[in-house]
Short mmCIF file of C-alpha atoms in Angstrom, two decimals:
data_model
loop_
_atom_site.label_atom_id
_atom_site.label_comp_id
_atom_site.label_asym_id
_atom_site.label_seq_id
_atom_site.Cartn_x
_atom_site.Cartn_y
_atom_site.Cartn_z
CA UNK A 6 0.00 0.00 0.00
CA UNK A 7 1.44 3.37 -1.02
CA UNK A 8 1.03 6.25 1.42
CA UNK A 9 1.79 9.86 0.47
CA UNK A 10 2.36 12.12 3.48
CA UNK A 11 2.17 15.89 3.07
CA UNK A 12 4.58 17.64 5.44
CA UNK A 13 7.59 16.52 7.48
CA UNK A 14 6.73 18.13 10.81
CA UNK A 15 6.80 15.84 13.82
CA UNK A 16 3.34 14.37 13.07
CA UNK A 17 4.20 13.55 9.47
CA UNK A 18 7.49 11.95 10.48
CA UNK A 19 5.85 9.82 13.19
CA UNK A 20 3.19 8.60 10.76
CA UNK A 21 5.86 7.93 8.15
CA UNK A 22 8.00 5.97 10.59
CA UNK A 23 5.14 3.79 11.86
CA UNK A 24 3.69 3.09 8.41
CA UNK A 25 7.05 2.33 6.80
CA UNK A 26 7.88 0.00 9.69
CA UNK A 27 4.61 -1.82 8.96
CA UNK A 28 5.63 -2.39 5.35
CA UNK A 29 3.81 0.44 3.57
CA UNK A 30 5.50 2.24 0.68
CA UNK A 31 5.80 5.66 2.26
CA UNK A 32 6.65 8.93 0.51
CA UNK A 33 6.85 12.21 2.42
CA UNK A 34 6.69 15.55 0.62
CA UNK A 35 8.15 18.71 2.15
CA UNK A 36 7.76 22.07 0.43
CA UNK A 37 10.76 23.60 2.24
CA UNK A 38 14.37 22.70 1.58
CA UNK A 39 14.76 21.01 4.97
CA UNK A 40 12.63 18.66 7.02
CA UNK A 41 11.07 19.11 10.45
CA UNK A 42 8.97 22.24 10.07
CA UNK A 43 9.19 24.31 13.27
CA UNK A 44 10.61 21.27 15.09
CA UNK A 45 13.58 21.34 12.72
CA UNK A 46 15.03 24.31 14.58
CA UNK A 47 17.52 26.89 13.36
CA UNK A 48 21.20 26.16 12.73
CA UNK A 49 23.89 28.68 11.89
CA UNK A 50 27.50 29.50 12.80
CA UNK A 51 27.77 26.60 15.21
CA UNK A 52 24.56 27.43 17.09
CA UNK A 53 21.38 25.40 17.33
CA UNK A 54 18.15 26.95 18.55
CA UNK A 55 14.77 25.29 18.89
CA UNK A 56 11.95 27.43 17.56
CA UNK A 57 10.28 27.73 20.92
CA UNK A 58 10.12 24.16 22.18
CA UNK A 59 12.48 23.25 24.98
CA UNK A 60 11.14 21.02 27.73
CA UNK A 61 8.56 18.53 26.51
CA UNK A 62 5.76 16.75 28.35
CA UNK A 63 4.99 13.06 28.26
CA UNK A 64 8.12 11.42 26.81
CA UNK A 65 8.50 8.92 29.66
CA UNK A 66 7.58 5.22 29.32
CA UNK A 67 3.81 4.74 29.24
CA UNK A 68 3.14 8.43 28.53
CA UNK A 69 1.70 9.94 25.36
CA UNK A 70 4.85 10.57 23.34
CA UNK A 71 6.80 7.96 25.30
CA UNK A 72 4.47 5.19 24.13
CA UNK A 73 5.12 6.20 20.52
CA UNK A 74 8.88 6.38 21.13
CA UNK A 75 8.86 2.85 22.53
CA UNK A 76 6.58 1.52 19.78
CA UNK A 77 9.11 2.79 17.25
CA UNK A 78 12.00 1.34 19.26
CA UNK A 79 14.05 4.54 19.26
CA UNK A 80 14.37 5.35 22.97
CA UNK A 81 18.06 4.42 22.95
CA UNK A 82 18.67 6.81 20.05
CA UNK A 83 17.60 10.00 21.85
CA UNK A 84 18.98 11.33 25.11
CA UNK A 85 16.24 12.71 27.35
CA UNK A 86 17.32 15.08 30.13
CA UNK A 87 14.87 15.75 33.00
CA UNK A 88 14.05 19.47 33.15
CA UNK A 89 11.74 21.96 34.84
CA UNK A 90 10.68 25.61 34.50
CA UNK A 91 10.51 28.79 36.56
CA UNK A 92 7.54 31.18 36.80
CA UNK A 93 8.39 34.75 37.73
CA UNK A 94 5.53 37.13 38.64
CA UNK A 95 5.61 40.81 39.67
CA UNK A 96 5.53 39.95 43.40
CA UNK A 97 6.84 36.40 43.71
CA UNK A 98 8.79 33.69 41.88
CA UNK A 99 8.01 29.98 41.75
CA UNK A 100 11.26 28.06 41.32
CA UNK A 101 12.67 24.78 42.65
CA UNK A 102 14.35 25.20 46.05
CA UNK A 103 18.05 24.39 46.16
CA UNK A 104 17.42 21.65 48.69
CA UNK A 105 14.55 19.37 47.70
CA UNK A 106 11.58 19.88 50.00
CA UNK A 107 9.29 17.04 48.99
CA UNK A 108 6.70 16.42 46.26
CA UNK A 109 4.28 19.10 47.46
CA UNK A 110 6.73 21.90 48.24
CA UNK A 111 4.96 24.25 45.83
CA UNK A 112 1.73 23.92 47.80
CA UNK A 113 3.54 24.88 51.02
CA UNK A 114 5.38 27.72 49.27
CA UNK A 115 2.08 29.23 48.15
CA UNK A 116 0.54 28.81 51.61
CA UNK A 117 3.53 30.58 53.18
CA UNK A 118 3.35 33.35 50.58
CA UNK A 119 -0.45 33.72 50.69
CA UNK A 120 -1.61 32.58 54.17
CA UNK A 121 -5.02 34.19 53.61
CA UNK A 122 -5.55 31.73 50.71
CA UNK A 123 -4.57 28.62 52.70
CA UNK A 124 -7.98 26.95 52.55
CA UNK A 125 -8.34 27.50 48.80
CA UNK A 126 -4.81 26.22 48.13
CA UNK A 127 -5.48 23.00 50.02
CA UNK A 128 -8.78 22.54 48.16
CA UNK A 129 -7.02 23.16 44.84
CA UNK A 130 -4.45 20.46 45.55
CA UNK A 131 -7.16 17.94 46.47
CA UNK A 132 -8.77 18.67 43.10
CA UNK A 133 -5.34 18.44 41.42
CA UNK A 134 -4.62 14.98 42.85
CA UNK A 135 -8.06 13.74 41.83
CA UNK A 136 -7.64 15.00 38.25
CA UNK A 137 -4.26 13.29 37.89
CA UNK A 138 -5.79 10.06 39.18
CA UNK A 139 -8.66 10.39 36.69
CA UNK A 140 -6.25 10.83 33.78
CA UNK A 141 -4.17 7.86 34.95
CA UNK A 142 -7.22 5.61 35.31
CA UNK A 143 -8.51 6.64 31.88
CA UNK A 144 -5.19 5.84 30.19
CA UNK A 145 -4.86 2.50 31.98
CA UNK A 146 -8.42 1.60 31.07
CA UNK A 147 -7.80 2.39 27.40
CA UNK A 148 -4.86 -0.01 27.34
CA UNK A 149 -6.55 -2.85 29.24
CA UNK A 150 -9.12 -5.47 28.38
CA UNK A 151 -11.70 -7.73 29.98
CA UNK A 152 -12.20 -7.57 33.74
CA UNK A 153 -9.21 -5.23 34.19
CA UNK A 154 -10.76 -2.71 31.86
CA UNK A 155 -14.05 -2.94 33.75
CA UNK A 156 -12.20 -2.35 37.04
CA UNK A 157 -10.54 0.81 35.74
CA UNK A 158 -13.81 2.09 34.31
CA UNK A 159 -15.55 1.59 37.65
CA UNK A 160 -12.74 3.33 39.55
CA UNK A 161 -12.83 6.16 37.02
CA UNK A 162 -16.58 6.60 37.50
CA UNK A 163 -16.28 6.95 41.28
CA UNK A 164 -13.34 9.36 40.94
CA UNK A 165 -15.38 11.52 38.59
CA UNK A 166 -18.51 11.71 40.74
CA UNK A 167 -17.40 14.59 43.02
CA UNK A 168 -16.37 16.67 39.99
CA UNK A 169 -19.57 16.26 37.97
CA UNK A 170 -21.06 19.60 39.17
CA UNK A 171 -17.95 21.35 37.81
CA UNK A 172 -17.84 19.63 34.42
CA UNK A 173 -19.03 22.73 32.55
CA UNK A 174 -17.05 25.23 34.59
CA UNK A 175 -14.51 27.46 32.88
CA UNK A 176 -11.04 28.02 34.29
CA UNK A 177 -12.23 31.43 35.47
CA UNK A 178 -15.06 29.85 37.48
CA UNK A 179 -12.73 27.23 38.95
CA UNK A 180 -10.18 29.82 40.03
CA UNK A 181 -12.86 32.05 41.53
CA UNK A 182 -14.08 29.03 43.48
CA UNK A 183 -10.64 28.37 44.97
CA UNK A 184 -8.96 31.76 45.32
CA UNK A 185 -9.78 35.35 46.26
CA UNK A 186 -6.85 37.40 44.94
CA UNK A 187 -5.56 37.82 41.38
CA UNK A 188 -2.10 36.45 42.19
CA UNK A 189 -3.01 32.79 42.63
CA UNK A 190 -5.63 32.91 39.89
CA UNK A 191 -2.88 34.07 37.53
CA UNK A 192 -0.36 31.55 38.91
CA UNK A 193 -2.54 28.64 37.76
CA UNK A 194 -3.89 30.14 34.51
CA UNK A 195 -0.88 32.12 33.25
CA UNK A 196 0.15 29.29 30.90
CA UNK A 197 -3.10 29.97 29.00
CA UNK A 198 -1.46 33.16 27.72
CA UNK A 199 0.87 30.90 25.70
CA UNK A 200 -2.21 29.35 24.08
CA UNK A 201 -3.79 32.81 23.67
CA UNK A 202 -6.91 31.52 25.42
CA UNK A 203 -8.77 33.46 28.10
CA UNK A 204 -9.53 31.62 31.36
CA UNK A 205 -13.21 32.27 30.51
CA UNK A 206 -12.82 30.05 27.42
CA UNK A 207 -10.75 27.19 28.84
CA UNK A 208 -12.13 23.99 30.37
CA UNK A 209 -11.97 24.44 34.15
CA UNK A 210 -11.09 20.86 35.01
CA UNK A 211 -8.17 21.10 32.58
CA UNK A 212 -6.29 23.61 34.75
CA UNK A 213 -4.56 20.79 36.65
CA UNK A 214 -3.40 19.23 33.38
CA UNK A 215 -1.50 22.35 32.31
CA UNK A 216 0.07 22.78 35.77
CA UNK A 217 1.69 19.41 36.59
CA UNK A 218 3.97 19.59 39.63
CA UNK A 219 6.94 17.86 37.88
CA UNK A 220 7.02 20.79 35.42
CA UNK A 221 8.17 22.97 38.33
CA UNK A 222 10.68 20.54 39.83
CA UNK A 223 12.23 17.61 38.00
CA UNK A 224 12.86 15.89 41.36
CA UNK A 225 9.14 15.42 42.07
CA UNK A 226 8.21 11.69 41.86
CA UNK A 227 5.74 10.95 39.11
CA UNK A 228 3.71 8.42 41.10
CA UNK A 229 1.91 9.66 44.21
CA UNK A 230 -0.83 7.03 44.77
CA UNK A 231 -1.85 3.61 43.47
CA UNK A 232 -3.72 5.29 40.61
CA UNK A 233 -2.15 8.74 40.60
CA UNK A 234 0.64 9.56 38.19
CA UNK A 235 1.91 12.89 36.90
CA UNK A 236 3.56 13.50 33.50
CA UNK A 237 7.31 13.84 33.18
CA UNK A 238 9.15 16.73 31.54
CA UNK A 239 12.35 16.31 29.55
CA UNK A 240 14.64 18.10 27.17
CA UNK A 241 15.91 16.25 24.10
CA UNK A 242 19.68 16.54 24.06
CA UNK A 243 20.46 18.41 20.85
CA UNK A 244 16.96 19.91 20.70
CA UNK A 245 13.89 18.70 18.83
CA UNK A 246 16.04 18.37 15.72
CA UNK A 247 17.61 15.26 17.25
CA UNK A 248 14.19 13.56 17.25
CA UNK A 249 13.47 14.77 13.72
CA UNK A 250 16.70 13.21 12.44
CA UNK A 251 16.09 9.89 14.23
CA UNK A 252 12.59 9.61 12.75
CA UNK A 253 13.83 10.48 9.26
CA UNK A 254 16.58 7.85 9.51
CA UNK A 255 14.04 5.24 10.61
CA UNK A 256 11.79 6.04 7.64
CA UNK A 257 14.66 5.70 5.19
CA UNK A 258 15.89 2.49 6.84
CA UNK A 259 12.49 0.93 6.11
CA UNK A 260 12.45 2.00 2.47
CA UNK A 261 10.51 5.23 2.86
CA UNK A 262 11.44 8.25 0.79
CA UNK A 263 11.51 11.90 1.86
CA UNK A 264 11.28 14.51 -0.89
CA UNK A 265 12.25 18.09 0.02
CA UNK A 266 11.56 21.15 -2.11
CA UNK A 267 8.37 19.47 -3.33
CA UNK A 268 5.26 21.60 -2.99
CA UNK A 269 1.96 19.73 -3.09
CA UNK A 270 -0.55 21.83 -5.02
CA UNK A 271 -3.52 19.45 -5.12
CA UNK A 272 -4.93 16.28 -3.61
CA UNK A 273 -6.33 14.19 -6.45
CA UNK A 274 -9.60 12.31 -5.86
CA UNK A 275 -11.79 9.85 -7.73
CA UNK A 276 -15.26 8.67 -6.70
CA UNK A 277 -14.97 10.34 -3.28
CA UNK A 278 -11.65 8.65 -2.57
CA UNK A 279 -8.11 9.92 -2.79
CA UNK A 280 -6.13 8.95 -5.84
CA UNK A 281 -2.87 10.72 -5.09
CA UNK A 282 -1.29 14.17 -5.04
CA UNK A 283 -0.13 16.69 -7.62
CA UNK A 284 3.18 18.51 -7.22
CA UNK A 285 4.10 22.03 -8.27
CA UNK A 286 5.86 20.81 -11.42
CA UNK A 287 2.72 19.00 -12.58
CA UNK A 288 3.86 15.53 -11.50
CA UNK A 289 1.06 13.31 -10.19
CA UNK A 290 2.04 10.84 -7.45
CA UNK A 291 -0.68 8.17 -7.08
CA UNK A 292 -1.45 6.63 -3.69
CA UNK A 293 -4.14 4.63 -1.91
CA UNK A 294 -3.69 6.75 1.23
CA UNK A 295 -2.88 10.45 1.67
CA UNK A 296 -2.02 11.79 5.11
CA UNK A 297 -1.99 15.59 5.31
CA UNK A 298 -0.54 17.71 8.09
CA UNK A 299 -0.20 21.46 8.59
CA UNK A 300 -2.92 24.06 8.21
CA UNK A 301 -6.51 22.81 8.02
CA UNK A 302 -7.85 25.58 5.77
CA UNK A 303 -4.70 25.54 3.65
CA UNK A 304 -5.14 21.78 3.17
CA UNK A 305 -8.87 21.43 2.65
CA UNK A 306 -9.54 24.68 0.77
CA UNK A 307 -6.19 24.98 -0.97
CA UNK A 308 -5.61 21.39 -2.13
CA UNK A 309 -9.14 20.06 -2.73
CA UNK A 310 -11.73 21.16 -5.26
CA UNK A 311 -14.78 23.09 -3.98
CA UNK A 312 -17.58 20.81 -2.88
CA UNK A 313 -15.44 17.78 -2.06
CA UNK A 314 -15.93 18.19 1.70
CA UNK A 315 -19.20 17.66 3.50
CA UNK A 316 -20.93 20.68 5.03
CA UNK A 317 -20.41 19.28 8.55
CA UNK A 318 -16.66 18.90 8.05
CA UNK A 319 -16.37 22.39 6.52
CA UNK A 320 -18.11 23.88 9.55
CA UNK A 321 -15.52 22.32 11.86
CA UNK A 322 -12.64 23.57 9.70
CA UNK A 323 -14.13 27.07 9.54
CA UNK A 324 -14.46 27.23 13.33
CA UNK A 325 -11.09 25.86 14.44
CA UNK A 326 -9.82 28.26 17.14
CA UNK A 327 -6.24 29.09 16.22
CA UNK A 328 -3.56 30.40 18.52
CA UNK A 329 -1.65 33.53 17.61
CA UNK A 330 2.02 33.74 16.64
CA UNK A 331 5.28 34.68 18.41
CA UNK A 332 8.03 37.26 18.12
CA UNK A 333 11.32 35.45 18.71
CA UNK A 334 14.97 36.36 19.14
CA UNK A 335 17.65 33.71 18.70
CA UNK A 336 20.82 34.95 20.36
CA UNK A 337 24.43 33.90 20.72
CA UNK A 338 26.09 35.32 23.85
CA UNK A 339 29.70 35.58 24.99
CA UNK A 340 28.71 35.33 28.68
CA UNK A 341 27.15 32.44 30.56
CA UNK A 342 23.56 33.53 31.37
CA UNK A 343 23.07 30.72 33.89
CA UNK A 344 24.47 33.04 36.58
CA UNK A 345 21.30 35.12 36.10
CA UNK A 346 18.72 32.59 34.92
CA UNK A 347 17.34 30.13 37.51
CA UNK A 348 16.43 27.50 34.90
CA UNK A 349 16.74 26.54 31.25
CA UNK A 350 13.13 27.73 30.80
CA UNK A 351 12.11 30.96 32.51
CA UNK A 352 8.64 32.49 32.21
CA UNK A 353 8.40 36.16 33.13
CA UNK A 354 4.80 37.26 33.66
CA UNK A 355 4.48 41.02 34.09
CA UNK A 356 0.72 41.14 34.61
CA UNK A 357 -1.89 39.22 36.61
CA UNK A 358 -4.60 40.14 34.10
CA UNK A 359 -4.37 37.06 31.87
CA UNK A 360 -7.81 37.64 30.34
CA UNK A 361 -7.04 41.24 29.42
CA UNK A 362 -3.67 40.35 27.95
CA UNK A 363 -5.20 37.63 25.75
CA UNK A 364 -8.11 39.85 24.74
CA UNK A 365 -5.76 42.61 23.55
CA UNK A 366 -3.57 40.16 21.67
CA UNK A 367 -6.49 38.66 19.75
CA UNK A 368 -7.40 42.20 18.63
CA UNK A 369 -3.93 42.62 17.15
CA UNK A 370 -2.50 44.74 19.97
CA UNK A 371 1.11 43.70 20.54
CA UNK A 372 2.35 44.21 24.10
CA UNK A 373 6.06 44.31 23.07
CA UNK A 374 6.86 41.92 25.93
CA UNK A 375 5.38 44.13 28.64
CA UNK A 376 2.70 41.53 29.47
CA UNK A 377 5.29 38.77 29.63
CA UNK A 378 8.03 36.85 27.81
CA UNK A 379 10.25 33.76 28.03
CA UNK A 380 13.99 33.30 28.18
CA UNK A 381 15.23 29.83 27.25
CA UNK A 382 18.83 28.74 27.77
CA UNK A 383 19.39 25.42 25.93
CA UNK A 384 23.17 25.47 26.48
CA UNK A 385 22.52 24.81 30.17
CA UNK A 386 21.20 21.35 29.25
CA UNK A 387 22.93 20.76 25.92
CA UNK A 388 26.37 22.42 25.63
CA UNK A 389 26.65 21.47 21.95
CA UNK A 390 23.91 23.98 21.11
CA UNK A 391 26.60 26.68 20.93
CA UNK A 392 30.31 26.89 19.95
CA UNK A 393 32.91 26.60 22.72
CA UNK A 394 32.84 29.65 24.96
CA UNK A 395 29.49 30.79 23.59
CA UNK A 396 25.89 30.32 24.78
CA UNK A 397 22.60 29.92 22.90
CA UNK A 398 19.60 31.85 24.22
CA UNK A 399 16.05 32.19 22.91
CA UNK A 400 13.82 35.08 23.97
CA UNK A 401 10.26 35.16 22.75
CA UNK A 402 6.77 36.34 23.49
CA UNK A 403 3.33 35.63 22.07
CA UNK A 404 2.43 38.13 19.37
CA UNK A 405 -0.47 38.74 16.97
CA UNK A 406 -0.12 37.21 13.52
CA UNK A 407 -1.36 40.50 12.07
CA UNK A 408 -0.59 43.44 14.38
CA UNK A 409 -2.68 46.58 14.65
CA UNK A 410 -1.06 49.81 13.44
CA UNK A 411 2.18 48.48 11.94
CA UNK A 412 3.71 45.67 9.91
CA UNK A 413 6.27 43.24 11.25
CA UNK A 414 8.68 44.06 8.43
CA UNK A 415 8.87 47.74 9.34
CA UNK A 416 8.91 47.24 13.12
CA UNK A 417 11.19 44.19 13.30
CA UNK A 418 14.39 45.90 14.49
CA UNK A 419 12.61 48.25 16.90
CA UNK A 420 10.63 45.43 18.51
CA UNK A 421 13.84 43.41 18.92
CA UNK A 422 15.48 46.33 20.74
CA UNK A 423 12.52 46.62 23.13
CA UNK A 424 12.48 42.92 23.95
CA UNK A 425 16.24 42.90 24.52
CA UNK A 426 15.85 45.88 26.88
CA UNK A 427 13.22 43.98 28.88
CA UNK A 428 15.33 40.82 29.04
CA UNK A 429 18.29 42.99 30.04
CA UNK A 430 16.55 43.47 33.39
CA UNK A 431 17.21 39.77 33.99
CA UNK A 432 20.56 39.40 32.19
CA UNK A 433 22.55 42.59 32.95
CA UNK A 434 24.18 44.30 29.95
CA UNK A 435 22.56 41.72 27.67
CA UNK A 436 22.83 43.89 24.57
CA UNK A 437 26.61 44.28 24.93
CA UNK A 438 27.12 40.51 25.07
CA UNK A 439 25.17 39.52 21.93
CA UNK A 440 27.50 38.08 19.27
CA UNK A 441 24.82 36.54 17.02
CA UNK A 442 21.16 37.42 16.55
CA UNK A 443 18.37 36.13 14.34
CA UNK A 444 14.98 37.86 14.56
CA UNK A 445 11.90 35.80 13.70
CA UNK A 446 8.57 37.59 13.30
CA UNK A 447 5.12 36.10 12.63
CA UNK A 448 5.76 36.85 8.94
CA UNK A 449 8.89 34.66 9.06
CA UNK A 450 6.95 31.86 10.74
CA UNK A 451 4.24 32.17 8.10
CA UNK A 452 6.91 31.62 5.46
CA UNK A 453 8.42 28.63 7.29
CA UNK A 454 5.08 26.93 7.92
CA UNK A 455 3.32 28.10 4.74
CA UNK A 456 0.28 29.16 6.76
CA UNK A 457 -1.97 32.09 5.91
CA UNK A 458 -2.34 32.74 9.66
CA UNK A 459 0.62 31.59 11.72
CA UNK A 460 -0.63 29.75 14.79
CA UNK A 461 2.36 28.99 17.00
CA UNK A 462 0.85 25.95 18.69
CA UNK A 463 -1.95 25.13 16.29
CA UNK A 464 -5.48 24.55 17.57
CA UNK A 465 -6.21 26.57 20.71
CA UNK A 466 -7.88 24.64 23.58
CA UNK A 467 -11.19 26.50 23.59
CA UNK A 468 -14.21 24.87 25.25
CA UNK A 469 -16.74 23.48 22.80
CA UNK A 470 -14.42 23.64 19.80
CA UNK A 471 -12.00 21.21 18.21
CA UNK A 472 -9.50 20.72 15.48
CA UNK A 473 -10.27 18.98 12.20
CA UNK A 474 -11.13 15.27 12.66
CA UNK A 475 -8.42 12.81 11.64
CA UNK A 476 -10.85 10.91 9.43
CA UNK A 477 -12.08 13.08 6.58
CA UNK A 478 -15.19 12.59 4.40
CA UNK A 479 -12.96 11.41 1.53
CA UNK A 480 -11.91 7.78 1.60
CA UNK A 481 -8.17 7.36 2.20
CA UNK A 482 -7.60 11.00 3.23
CA UNK A 483 -6.46 11.59 6.80
CA UNK A 484 -5.50 14.76 8.66
CA UNK A 485 -2.94 14.99 11.47
CA UNK A 486 -0.93 17.66 13.25
CA UNK A 487 -1.51 20.56 15.60
CA UNK A 488 -4.67 21.76 13.83
CA UNK A 489 -6.26 18.31 13.96
CA UNK A 490 -8.42 16.81 16.69
CA UNK A 491 -5.27 15.68 18.54
CA UNK A 492 -4.72 19.28 19.59
CA UNK A 493 -1.50 21.20 20.07
CA UNK A 494 1.70 20.06 21.75
CA UNK A 495 4.33 17.61 20.51
CA UNK A 496 3.06 14.87 22.83
CA UNK A 497 -0.48 15.27 21.50
CA UNK A 498 0.43 15.36 17.80
CA UNK A 499 2.70 12.34 18.18
CA UNK A 500 -0.08 10.38 19.86
CA UNK A 501 -2.56 11.53 17.18
CA UNK A 502 -0.26 10.53 14.32
CA UNK A 503 0.26 7.11 15.91
CA UNK A 504 -3.50 6.65 16.33
CA UNK A 505 -4.13 7.47 12.67
CA UNK A 506 -1.34 5.12 11.56
CA UNK A 507 -2.93 2.24 13.48
CA UNK A 508 -6.35 3.02 11.98
CA UNK A 509 -4.88 3.02 8.47
CA UNK A 510 -3.20 -0.34 9.06
CA UNK A 511 -6.33 -1.88 10.61
CA UNK A 512 -8.46 -0.82 7.66
CA UNK A 513 -6.14 -1.71 4.80
CA UNK A 514 -7.40 -4.46 2.47
#
């Protein structure tokens, strides 16, 4: 069975690796000159920078991405380094203590810092533990059978019962139920600013899932009860590019072919089934299966003829909530920033008004970093990301794809200066120590990803909405990636690509 895969981002590579391993004739088509998409990173003058990703969730055994890694048999080919992150707010900083203080040190830190919120903090952590147990039971149940599956389903039901009245709550409602002041409400919803989703639009019970304790201290044990397990966080030594290269090698080792510089301009169909793809030079590549990744609208409205999708599927595609973009600086420094940065990943939130910040951003108002930004220091974990005596640093902030009142091309240099000045408050004399700099605007990311609207993470996690379903109305056409139903995040898109690969193999003649 021949499978044509459009795009060599992480989802396309995972699908290609699994299907080629299973004996399919796999061909991947990449319109850029290099593979990997945004996970391919940026390489120049001895530096390697990831395009935003640094520490990744769920790569441990039995976890979302980890299960795929083990299914492919490549765990020994990538070096995973446990990592955590720091959250810095205007009045307090959440960072791992030098001396480990137990699995729930963050709870005690917040109680000590906000004694008036003690009751709400304790209630939050009871909810947190229950949610982690629910997720663990659900995953175990999915992988079990017979009486074991029934046991997990029963346990899951009783764990869910106390939370049923909150099922339709938003994150705003959940935070208001637990906390009084804006500080703690922001502490547990600030990550939503990365997704460009207001707490009023995010599923309340999902707050625990975007605030796992191991993300704030790599020493925290993952297992805390017989059915409670938290996700792990790791950095891939060498950056995400290391995983990209391992997957590409695996595809080629199993006879798959990767074609770069090949733009797909149409998906060919016949009798409501795919027949292949057409390339920019007019070449038609036939296939029984086509797996598309990337932008949903760009795929379904740009590569198919009008009327080939059902009305129901078009409605989903038209209503996919997309994240906004980022403004990113890739820097080479001649000083070691670890003397100033507590972690390899440092979030600096300069406002407690997460809803207001997101609202302004979605209207095209760029905050220039004044609402918050990140400083990532990959050299701390992976020295080979920079030449000897030099250090790789990434500074970025969420930004509107299309800003109000200016264009990215005309404001690029000025916006870089302003972000460097802000980051200079954390790394003294930063500007004087920059030896290399690459500025990436939303326009640059649009060019890299070939999206009409650059969405940094893909589909935004908005209540009541979803990405495009993997199974399309056309026989043999599948959709994967960050704008699909799998949702955003490398762990999610890897799991989604693996799921689709299994479905393709189960349904082949």
